[in-house]
Short mmCIF file of C-alpha atoms in Angstrom, two decimals:
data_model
loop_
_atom_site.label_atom_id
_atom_site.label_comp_id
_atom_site.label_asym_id
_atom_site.label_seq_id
_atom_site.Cartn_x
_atom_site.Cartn_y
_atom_site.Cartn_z
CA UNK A 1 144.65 113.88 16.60
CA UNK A 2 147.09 115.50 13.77
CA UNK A 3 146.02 118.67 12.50
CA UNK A 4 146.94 119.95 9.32
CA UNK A 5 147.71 123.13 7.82
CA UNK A 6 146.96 123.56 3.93
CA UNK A 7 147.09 126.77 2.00
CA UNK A 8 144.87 124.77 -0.49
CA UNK A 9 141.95 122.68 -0.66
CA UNK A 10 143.09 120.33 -2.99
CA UNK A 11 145.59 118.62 0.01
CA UNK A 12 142.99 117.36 1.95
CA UNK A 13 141.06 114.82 0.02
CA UNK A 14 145.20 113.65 -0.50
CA UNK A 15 145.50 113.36 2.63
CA UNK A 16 142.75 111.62 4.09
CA UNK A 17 143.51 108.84 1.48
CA UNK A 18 146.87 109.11 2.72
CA UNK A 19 145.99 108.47 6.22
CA UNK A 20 143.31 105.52 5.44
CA UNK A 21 146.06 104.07 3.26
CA UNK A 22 148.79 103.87 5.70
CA UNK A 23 147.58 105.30 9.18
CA UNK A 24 143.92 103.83 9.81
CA UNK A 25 142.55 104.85 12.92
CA UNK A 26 144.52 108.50 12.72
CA UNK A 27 142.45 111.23 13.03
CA UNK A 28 142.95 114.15 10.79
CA UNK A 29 141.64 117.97 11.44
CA UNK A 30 142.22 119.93 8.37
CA UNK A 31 142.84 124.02 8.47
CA UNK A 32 143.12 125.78 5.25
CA UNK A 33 143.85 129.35 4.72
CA UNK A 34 144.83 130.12 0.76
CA UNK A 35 145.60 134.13 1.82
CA UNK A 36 148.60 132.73 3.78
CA UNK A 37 150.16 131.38 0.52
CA UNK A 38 148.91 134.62 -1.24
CA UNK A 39 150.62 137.24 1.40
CA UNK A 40 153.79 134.94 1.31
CA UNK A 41 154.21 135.14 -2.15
CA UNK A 42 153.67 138.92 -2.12
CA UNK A 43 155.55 139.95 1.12
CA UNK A 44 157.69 137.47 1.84
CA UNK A 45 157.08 134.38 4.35
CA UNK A 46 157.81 136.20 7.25
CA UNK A 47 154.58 138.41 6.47
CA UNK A 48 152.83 135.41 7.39
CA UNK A 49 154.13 134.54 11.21
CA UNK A 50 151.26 136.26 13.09
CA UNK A 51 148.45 134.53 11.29
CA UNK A 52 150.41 131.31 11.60
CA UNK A 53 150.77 131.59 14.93
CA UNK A 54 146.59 132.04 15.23
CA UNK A 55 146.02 128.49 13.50
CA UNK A 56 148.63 126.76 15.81
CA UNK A 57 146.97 127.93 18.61
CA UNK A 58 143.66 126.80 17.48
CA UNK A 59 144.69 123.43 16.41
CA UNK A 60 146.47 123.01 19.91
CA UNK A 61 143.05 124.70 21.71
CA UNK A 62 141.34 121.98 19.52
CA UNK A 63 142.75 119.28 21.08
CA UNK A 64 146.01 118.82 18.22
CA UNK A 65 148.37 116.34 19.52
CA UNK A 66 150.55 117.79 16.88
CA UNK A 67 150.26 120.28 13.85
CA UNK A 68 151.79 119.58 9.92
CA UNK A 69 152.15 122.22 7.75
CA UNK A 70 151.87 121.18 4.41
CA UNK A 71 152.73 124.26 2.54
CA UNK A 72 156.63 124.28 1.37
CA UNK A 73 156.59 128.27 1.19
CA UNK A 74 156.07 128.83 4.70
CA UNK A 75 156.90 125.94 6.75
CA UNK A 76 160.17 126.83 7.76
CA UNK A 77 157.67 130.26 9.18
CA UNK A 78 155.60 127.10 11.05
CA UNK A 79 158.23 125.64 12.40
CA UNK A 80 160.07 129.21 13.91
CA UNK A 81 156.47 130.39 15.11
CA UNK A 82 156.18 126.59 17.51
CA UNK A 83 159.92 126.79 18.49
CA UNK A 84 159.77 130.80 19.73
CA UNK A 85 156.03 130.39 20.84
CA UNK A 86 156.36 127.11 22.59
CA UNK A 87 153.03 126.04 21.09
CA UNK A 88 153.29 123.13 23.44
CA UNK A 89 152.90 120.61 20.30
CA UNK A 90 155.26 119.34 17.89
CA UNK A 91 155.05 121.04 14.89
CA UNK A 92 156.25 119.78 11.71
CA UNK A 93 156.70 120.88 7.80
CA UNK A 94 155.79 118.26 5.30
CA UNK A 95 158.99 118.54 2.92
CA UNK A 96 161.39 117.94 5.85
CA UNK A 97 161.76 113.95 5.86
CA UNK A 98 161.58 114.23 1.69
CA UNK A 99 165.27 116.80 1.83
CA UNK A 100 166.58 114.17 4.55
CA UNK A 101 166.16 112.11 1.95
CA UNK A 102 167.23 113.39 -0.45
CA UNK A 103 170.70 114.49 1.00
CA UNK A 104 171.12 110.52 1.81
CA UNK A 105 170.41 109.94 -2.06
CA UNK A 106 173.69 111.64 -3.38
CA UNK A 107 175.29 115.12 -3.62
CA UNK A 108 173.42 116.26 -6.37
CA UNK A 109 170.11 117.94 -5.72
CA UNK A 110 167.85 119.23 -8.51
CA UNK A 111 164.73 121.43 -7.13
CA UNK A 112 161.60 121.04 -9.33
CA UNK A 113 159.13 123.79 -7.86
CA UNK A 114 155.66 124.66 -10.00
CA UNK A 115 155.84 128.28 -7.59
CA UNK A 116 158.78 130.41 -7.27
CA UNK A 117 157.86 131.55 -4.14
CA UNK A 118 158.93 127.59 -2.67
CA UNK A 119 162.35 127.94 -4.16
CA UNK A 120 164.38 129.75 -1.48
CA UNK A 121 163.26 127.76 1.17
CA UNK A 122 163.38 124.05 -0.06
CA UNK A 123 166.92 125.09 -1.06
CA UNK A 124 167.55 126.37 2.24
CA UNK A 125 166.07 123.53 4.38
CA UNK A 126 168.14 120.97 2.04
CA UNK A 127 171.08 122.63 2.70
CA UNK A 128 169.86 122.42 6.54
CA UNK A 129 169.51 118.85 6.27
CA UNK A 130 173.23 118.37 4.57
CA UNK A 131 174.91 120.16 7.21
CA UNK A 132 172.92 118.34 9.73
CA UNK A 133 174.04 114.49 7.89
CA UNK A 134 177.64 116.17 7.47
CA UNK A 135 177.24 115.91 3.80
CA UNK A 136 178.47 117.89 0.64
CA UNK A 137 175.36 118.86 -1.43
CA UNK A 138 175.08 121.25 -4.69
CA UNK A 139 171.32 121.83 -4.87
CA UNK A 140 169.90 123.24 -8.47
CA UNK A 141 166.40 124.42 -8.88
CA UNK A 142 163.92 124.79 -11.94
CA UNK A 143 161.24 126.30 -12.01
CA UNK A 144 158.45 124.04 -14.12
CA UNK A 145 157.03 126.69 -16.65
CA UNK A 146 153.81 126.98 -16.73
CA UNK A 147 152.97 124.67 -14.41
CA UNK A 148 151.60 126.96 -11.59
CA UNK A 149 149.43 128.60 -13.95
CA UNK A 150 147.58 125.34 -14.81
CA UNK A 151 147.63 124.77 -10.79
CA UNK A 152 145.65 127.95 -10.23
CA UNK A 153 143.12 127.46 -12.97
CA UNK A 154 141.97 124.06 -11.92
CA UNK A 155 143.86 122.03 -14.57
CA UNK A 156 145.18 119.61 -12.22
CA UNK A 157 145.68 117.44 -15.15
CA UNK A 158 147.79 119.90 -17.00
CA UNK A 159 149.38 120.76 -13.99
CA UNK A 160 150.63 117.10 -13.27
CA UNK A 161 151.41 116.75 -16.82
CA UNK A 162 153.96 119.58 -17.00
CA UNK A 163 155.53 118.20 -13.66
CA UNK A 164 155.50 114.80 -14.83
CA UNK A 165 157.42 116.50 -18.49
CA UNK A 166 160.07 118.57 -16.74
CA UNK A 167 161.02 115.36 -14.18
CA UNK A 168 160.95 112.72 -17.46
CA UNK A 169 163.61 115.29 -19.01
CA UNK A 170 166.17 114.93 -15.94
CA UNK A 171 168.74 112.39 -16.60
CA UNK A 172 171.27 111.12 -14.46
CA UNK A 173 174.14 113.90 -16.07
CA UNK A 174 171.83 116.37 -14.21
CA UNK A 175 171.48 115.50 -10.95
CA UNK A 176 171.40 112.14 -8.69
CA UNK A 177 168.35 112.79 -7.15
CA UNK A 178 164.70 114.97 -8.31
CA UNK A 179 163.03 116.67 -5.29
CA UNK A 180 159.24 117.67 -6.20
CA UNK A 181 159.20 121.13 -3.96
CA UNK A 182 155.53 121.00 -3.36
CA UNK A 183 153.27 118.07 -2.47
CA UNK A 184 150.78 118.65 -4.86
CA UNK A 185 153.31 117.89 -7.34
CA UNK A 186 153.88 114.39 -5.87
CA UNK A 187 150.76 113.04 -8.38
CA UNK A 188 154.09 113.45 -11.02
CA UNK A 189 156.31 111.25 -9.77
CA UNK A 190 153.81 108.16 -9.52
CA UNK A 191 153.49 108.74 -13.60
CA UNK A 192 156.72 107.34 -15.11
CA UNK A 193 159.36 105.40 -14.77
CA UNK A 194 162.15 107.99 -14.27
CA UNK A 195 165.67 107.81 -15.13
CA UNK A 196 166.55 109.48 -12.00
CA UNK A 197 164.90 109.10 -8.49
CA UNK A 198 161.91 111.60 -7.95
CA UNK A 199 161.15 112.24 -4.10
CA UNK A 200 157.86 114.15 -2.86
CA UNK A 201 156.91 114.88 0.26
CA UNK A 202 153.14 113.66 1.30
CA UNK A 203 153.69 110.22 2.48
CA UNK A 204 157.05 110.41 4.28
CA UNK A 205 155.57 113.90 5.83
CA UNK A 206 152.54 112.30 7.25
CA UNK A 207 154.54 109.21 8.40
CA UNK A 208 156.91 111.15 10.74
CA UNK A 209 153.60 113.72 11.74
CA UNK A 210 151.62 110.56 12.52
CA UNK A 211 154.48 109.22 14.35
CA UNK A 212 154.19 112.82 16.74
CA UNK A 213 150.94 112.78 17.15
CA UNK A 214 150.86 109.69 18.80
CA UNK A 215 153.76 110.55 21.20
CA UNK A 216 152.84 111.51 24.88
CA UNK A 217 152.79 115.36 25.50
CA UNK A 218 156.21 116.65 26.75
CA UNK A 219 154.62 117.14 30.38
CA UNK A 220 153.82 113.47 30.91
CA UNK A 221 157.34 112.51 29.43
CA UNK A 222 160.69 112.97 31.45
CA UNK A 223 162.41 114.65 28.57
CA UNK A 224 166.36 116.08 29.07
CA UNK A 225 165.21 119.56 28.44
CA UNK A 226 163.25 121.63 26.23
CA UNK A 227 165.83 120.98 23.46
CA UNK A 228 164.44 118.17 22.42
CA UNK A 229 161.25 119.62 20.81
CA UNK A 230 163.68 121.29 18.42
CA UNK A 231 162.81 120.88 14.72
CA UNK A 232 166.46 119.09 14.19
CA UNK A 233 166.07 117.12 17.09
CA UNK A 234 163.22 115.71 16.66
CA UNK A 235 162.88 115.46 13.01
CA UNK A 236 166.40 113.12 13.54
CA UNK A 237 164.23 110.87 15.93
CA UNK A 238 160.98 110.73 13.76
CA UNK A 239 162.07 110.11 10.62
CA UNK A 240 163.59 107.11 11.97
CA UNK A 241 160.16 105.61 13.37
CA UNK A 242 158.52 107.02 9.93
CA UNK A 243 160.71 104.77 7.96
CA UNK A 244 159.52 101.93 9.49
CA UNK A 245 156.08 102.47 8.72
CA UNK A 246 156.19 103.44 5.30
#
């Protein structure tokens, strides 16, 4: 079972079609907590490690072979919480595989991010990812206007629109590859034809999460050491085995 964290409602009818899609058979418990998103925007995303800490545990005490975070703003706070915690269970942010990606696509980054709040730390987990490959990066962000405003009023249409607007305006004297900070922006890049490559992170997020879930717990597995449930570690092992079942 994969448990999910959301910090909106709107992800999990996403990804339940997600899973039935591409992992039939995968079994999906959902958490959502909005005031996580809230506090993080207002005090910062370490505000939030204490209350992320409480869901982990729940989703492990529920049986959570491992845990996905699906909010950009504070899964980098996820992934600290497992690793000093030892939740026992991998536990994985949704936007990783996506700025893996996107480091392999070319030195050029551009951000696209509907919430300033997801800024810092997409920028900071690309750059992560670079030094990880061993390769040069210049990330630039933008910050869609208006686009979050639409988001919190229900206008998902809108909302996609002005994503789907401020990616069609990118051209390849901008950047060599368009990374879509949040996954409810990922409606945006299935809209055009784009004259530069437009990465979200839903589907290669659940592929590597699915790909956890289903791996034996550490105890019944003679691992090296503890290392190896480190976030670089492990992401470097899973999004292999996620891009084969794309």
């Amino acid at each position: 079972m994969l448990a999910l964290l959301h910090t909106s409602p709107v992800h999990v009818p996403v990804f339940d079609a997600l899973r039935d899609a591409a992992h039939p058979g995968l079994t999906l418990r959902h958490h959502v907590d909005a005031g996580l998103l809230e506090r993080a925007r207002s005090e910062g995303p370490g505000a939030v490690a204490d209350a992320v800490a409480v869901v982990l545990s729940r989703a492990v005490a529920e049986g959570a072979g491992a845990v996905l975070c699906t909010c950009s703003t504070i899964g980098g706070v996820a992934e600290e919480v497992a690793s000093r915690a030892g939740v026992g269970v991998p536990v994985l942010r949704v936007d990783r595989p996506m700025a893996a990606a996107a480091v392999a696509s070319g030195p050029r980054v551009l951000v696209l991010a509907a919430l300033e709040a997801t800024l810092a730390p997409t920028v900071a987990l690309i750059e992560e990812e670079a030094r990880r490959a061993g390769r040069p990066v210049t990330v630039r962000t933008r910050l869609v206007d208006g686009a979050w405003a639409r988001f919190e009023a229900g206008d998902t249409e809108g909302y996609v629109r002005r994503v789907t607007e401020a990616a069609g305006a990118v051209t390849g004297a901008d950047a060599d590859v368009i990374v879509l900070a949040q996954a409810s922006m990922a409606p945006a890049g299935e809209r055009a034809s784009f004259r530069v490559p437009v990465l979200a992170s839903p589907v290669p997020g659940l592929a590597a999460a699915a790909v956890a879930a289903r791996t034996p717990e550490p105890s019944r597995v003679r691992w090296p050491s503890r290392a190896r449930w480190s976030p670089r570690v492990r992401w470097a092992t899973w999004i292999g085995e996620a891009s084969r079942i794309r």
